[in-house]
Coordinates of C-alpha atoms in Angstrom, one line a residue:
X157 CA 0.0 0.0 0.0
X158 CA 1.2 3.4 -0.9
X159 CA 0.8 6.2 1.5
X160 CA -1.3 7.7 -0.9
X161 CA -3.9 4.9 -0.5
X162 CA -3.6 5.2 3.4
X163 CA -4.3 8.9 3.3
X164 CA -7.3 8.6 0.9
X165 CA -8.7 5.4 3.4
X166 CA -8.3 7.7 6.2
X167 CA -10.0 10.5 4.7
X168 CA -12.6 8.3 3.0
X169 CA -13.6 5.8 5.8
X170 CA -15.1 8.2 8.3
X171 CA -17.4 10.0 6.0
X172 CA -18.6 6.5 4.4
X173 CA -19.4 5.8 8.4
X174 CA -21.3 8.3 9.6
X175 CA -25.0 8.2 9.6
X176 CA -26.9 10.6 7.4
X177 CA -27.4 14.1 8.4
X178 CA -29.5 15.0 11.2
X179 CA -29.3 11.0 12.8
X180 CA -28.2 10.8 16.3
X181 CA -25.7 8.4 17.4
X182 CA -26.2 6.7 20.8
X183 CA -23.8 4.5 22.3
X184 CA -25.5 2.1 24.7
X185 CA -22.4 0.8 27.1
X186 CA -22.1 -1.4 30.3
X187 CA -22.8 1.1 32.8
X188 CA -20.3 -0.5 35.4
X189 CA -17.4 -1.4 33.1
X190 CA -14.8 0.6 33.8
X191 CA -13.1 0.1 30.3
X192 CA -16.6 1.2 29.0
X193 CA -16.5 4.4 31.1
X194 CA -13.4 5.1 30.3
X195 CA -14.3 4.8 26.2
X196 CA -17.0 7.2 27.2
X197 CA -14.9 9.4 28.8
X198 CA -12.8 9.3 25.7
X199 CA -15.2 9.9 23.0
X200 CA -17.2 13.0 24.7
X201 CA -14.0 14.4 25.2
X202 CA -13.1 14.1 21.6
X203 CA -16.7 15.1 20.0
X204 CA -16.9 19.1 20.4
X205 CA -20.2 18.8 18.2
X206 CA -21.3 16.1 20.6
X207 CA -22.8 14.0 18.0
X208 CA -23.0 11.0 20.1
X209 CA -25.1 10.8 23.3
X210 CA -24.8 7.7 25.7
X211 CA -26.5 5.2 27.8
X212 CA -25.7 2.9 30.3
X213 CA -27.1 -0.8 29.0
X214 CA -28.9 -1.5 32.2
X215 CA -31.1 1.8 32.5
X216 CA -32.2 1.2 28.8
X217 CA -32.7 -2.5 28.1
X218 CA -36.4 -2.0 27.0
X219 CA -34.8 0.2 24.3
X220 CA -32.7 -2.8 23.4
X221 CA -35.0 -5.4 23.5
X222 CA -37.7 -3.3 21.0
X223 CA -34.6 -2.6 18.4
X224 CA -33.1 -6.7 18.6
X225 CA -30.1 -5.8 20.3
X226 CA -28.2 -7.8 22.9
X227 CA -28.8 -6.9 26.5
X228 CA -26.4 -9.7 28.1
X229 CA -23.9 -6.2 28.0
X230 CA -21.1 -8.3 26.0
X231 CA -21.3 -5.5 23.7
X232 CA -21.4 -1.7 23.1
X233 CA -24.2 -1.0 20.8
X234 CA -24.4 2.2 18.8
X235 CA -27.8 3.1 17.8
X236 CA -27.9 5.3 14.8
X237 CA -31.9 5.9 13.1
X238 CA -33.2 2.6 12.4
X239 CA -30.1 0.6 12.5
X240 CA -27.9 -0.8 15.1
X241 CA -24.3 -1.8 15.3
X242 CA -22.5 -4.3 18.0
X243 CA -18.8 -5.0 18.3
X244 CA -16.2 -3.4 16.9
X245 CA -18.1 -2.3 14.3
X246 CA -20.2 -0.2 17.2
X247 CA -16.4 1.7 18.5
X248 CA -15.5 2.2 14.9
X249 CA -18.6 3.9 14.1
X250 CA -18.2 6.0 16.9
X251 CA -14.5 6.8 16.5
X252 CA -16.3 8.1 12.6
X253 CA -18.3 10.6 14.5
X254 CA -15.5 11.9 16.2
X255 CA -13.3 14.6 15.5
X256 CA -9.9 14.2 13.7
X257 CA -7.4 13.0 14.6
X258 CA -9.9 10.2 16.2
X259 CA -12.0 9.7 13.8
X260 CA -9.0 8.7 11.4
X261 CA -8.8 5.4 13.5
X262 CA -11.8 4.7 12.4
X263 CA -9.8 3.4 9.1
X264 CA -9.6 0.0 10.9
X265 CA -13.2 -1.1 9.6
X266 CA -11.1 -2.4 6.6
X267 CA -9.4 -5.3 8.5
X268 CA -11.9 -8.2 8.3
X269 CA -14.9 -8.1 10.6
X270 CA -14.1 -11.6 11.8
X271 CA -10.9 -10.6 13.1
X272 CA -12.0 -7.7 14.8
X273 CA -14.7 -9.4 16.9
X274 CA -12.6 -11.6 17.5
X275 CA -10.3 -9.4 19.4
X276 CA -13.1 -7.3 21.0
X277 CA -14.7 -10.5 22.2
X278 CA -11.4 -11.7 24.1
X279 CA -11.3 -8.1 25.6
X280 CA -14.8 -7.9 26.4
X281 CA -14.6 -11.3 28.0
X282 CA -11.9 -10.4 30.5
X283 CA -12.7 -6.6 30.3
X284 CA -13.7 -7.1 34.5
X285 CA -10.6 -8.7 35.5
X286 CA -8.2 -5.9 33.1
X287 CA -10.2 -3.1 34.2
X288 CA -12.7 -3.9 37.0
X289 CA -15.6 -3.2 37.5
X290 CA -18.1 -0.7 39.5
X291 CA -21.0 -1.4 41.9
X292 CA -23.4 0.8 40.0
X293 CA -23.8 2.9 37.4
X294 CA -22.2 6.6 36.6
X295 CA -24.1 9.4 37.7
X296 CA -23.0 12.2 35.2
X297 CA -22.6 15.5 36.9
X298 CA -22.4 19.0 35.3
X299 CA -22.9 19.6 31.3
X300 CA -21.5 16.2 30.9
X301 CA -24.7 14.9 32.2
X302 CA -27.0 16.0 29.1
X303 CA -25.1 14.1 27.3
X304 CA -26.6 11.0 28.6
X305 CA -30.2 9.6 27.7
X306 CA -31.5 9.1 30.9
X307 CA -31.1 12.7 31.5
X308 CA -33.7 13.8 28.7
X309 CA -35.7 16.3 30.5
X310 CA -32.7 18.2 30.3
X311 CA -31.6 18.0 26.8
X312 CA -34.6 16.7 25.1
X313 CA -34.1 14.0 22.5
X314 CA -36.1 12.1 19.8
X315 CA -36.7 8.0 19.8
X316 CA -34.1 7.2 17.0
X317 CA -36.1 3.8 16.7
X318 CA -39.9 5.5 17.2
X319 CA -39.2 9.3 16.2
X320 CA -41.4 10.2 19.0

C-alpha cells in the first residue's frame, strides 16, 4: 500500500461511516465497566459537536429489547436511526463521529470483521478482571450529564427507533 492509498482510506472511511445528516448516534455501554467508562470518557472528550449521546445498557434494556439488540452487556451498541451496530463495528462507528485526529482510527473497519470481533470478544470477556468493574452505574454530573439519555428532561431527544 502506498501512503497515498492510506491517506485517501483515512480521509474516505469516516465519511462512508457516519449516519446521514440529522441522525443521532447513541452509544449504549455497560454502565459499570470501567473500560466502558473510560471509552465514554474518551469519546465526549473528543466530539466538540457532541454527535454522540450515551446510555448505560442496564437503564435502557427496554430500548434494546424493541430494536433486537443484545442486553447480556457483551457488547457496546451504537444506535444510529433505524439501525444498530455491536462490536467493533459499534467503537468504529463512533471513532467516525469523532473529531480528527480520532476519527481517522476509524480506518480499521477495513481489517476483516471476523478478526476484529474476535479481538473485541477476548477483551470484552476479561474486560472485569483488566479493568474492573463498579457497583453501580455513573451518575454524570455537570454539562457532561446532558449528554446522557437518561437525563432527557434536560436535553430533550427524539426516539431514534420511534421518532417520537
Amino acid at each position: 500500500m502506498t501512503v497515498a492509498t492510506i491517506s485517501l482510506a483515512v480521509k474516505m472511511v469516516p465519511e462512508f461511516l457516519e449516519p446521514p445528516p440529522g441522525v443521532e448516534s447513541w452509544l449504549m455501554f455497560d454502565g459499570v465497566c470501567n473500560l466502558c467508562d473510560g471509552f465514554v470518557n474518551f469519546v465526549a472528550d473528543g466530539d466538540s459537536k457532541r454527535n454522540v449521546r450515551f446510555g448505560a445498557q442496564q437503564r435502557h434494556t427496554e430500548l434494546l429489547e424493541r430494536i433486537g439488540a443484545p442486553t447480556d452487556l457483551s457488547t457496546l451498541v451504537l444506535i444510529q436511526g433505524e439501525n444498530f451496530y455491536l462490536y467493533s463495528s459499534a467503537a468504529l462507528r463512533t471513532l467516525a463521529v469523532m473529531d480528527w485526529p480520532y476519527r481517522s482510527l476509524s480506518v480499521f473497519t477495513l481489517v476483516p470483521p471476523v478478526v476484529r470481533d474476535s479481538v473485541y470478544r477476548l477483551v470484552a470477556r476479561y474486560r472485569y478482571q483488566l479493568f474492573g468493574r463498579q457497583e453501580s452505574c455513573r451518575v454524570p454530573s455537570g454539562d457532561f450529564k446532558r449528554r446522557f439519555l437518561e437525563y432527557e428532561h434536560e436535553a430533550a431527544s427524539v426516539d431514534p427507533i420511534s421518532g417520537a
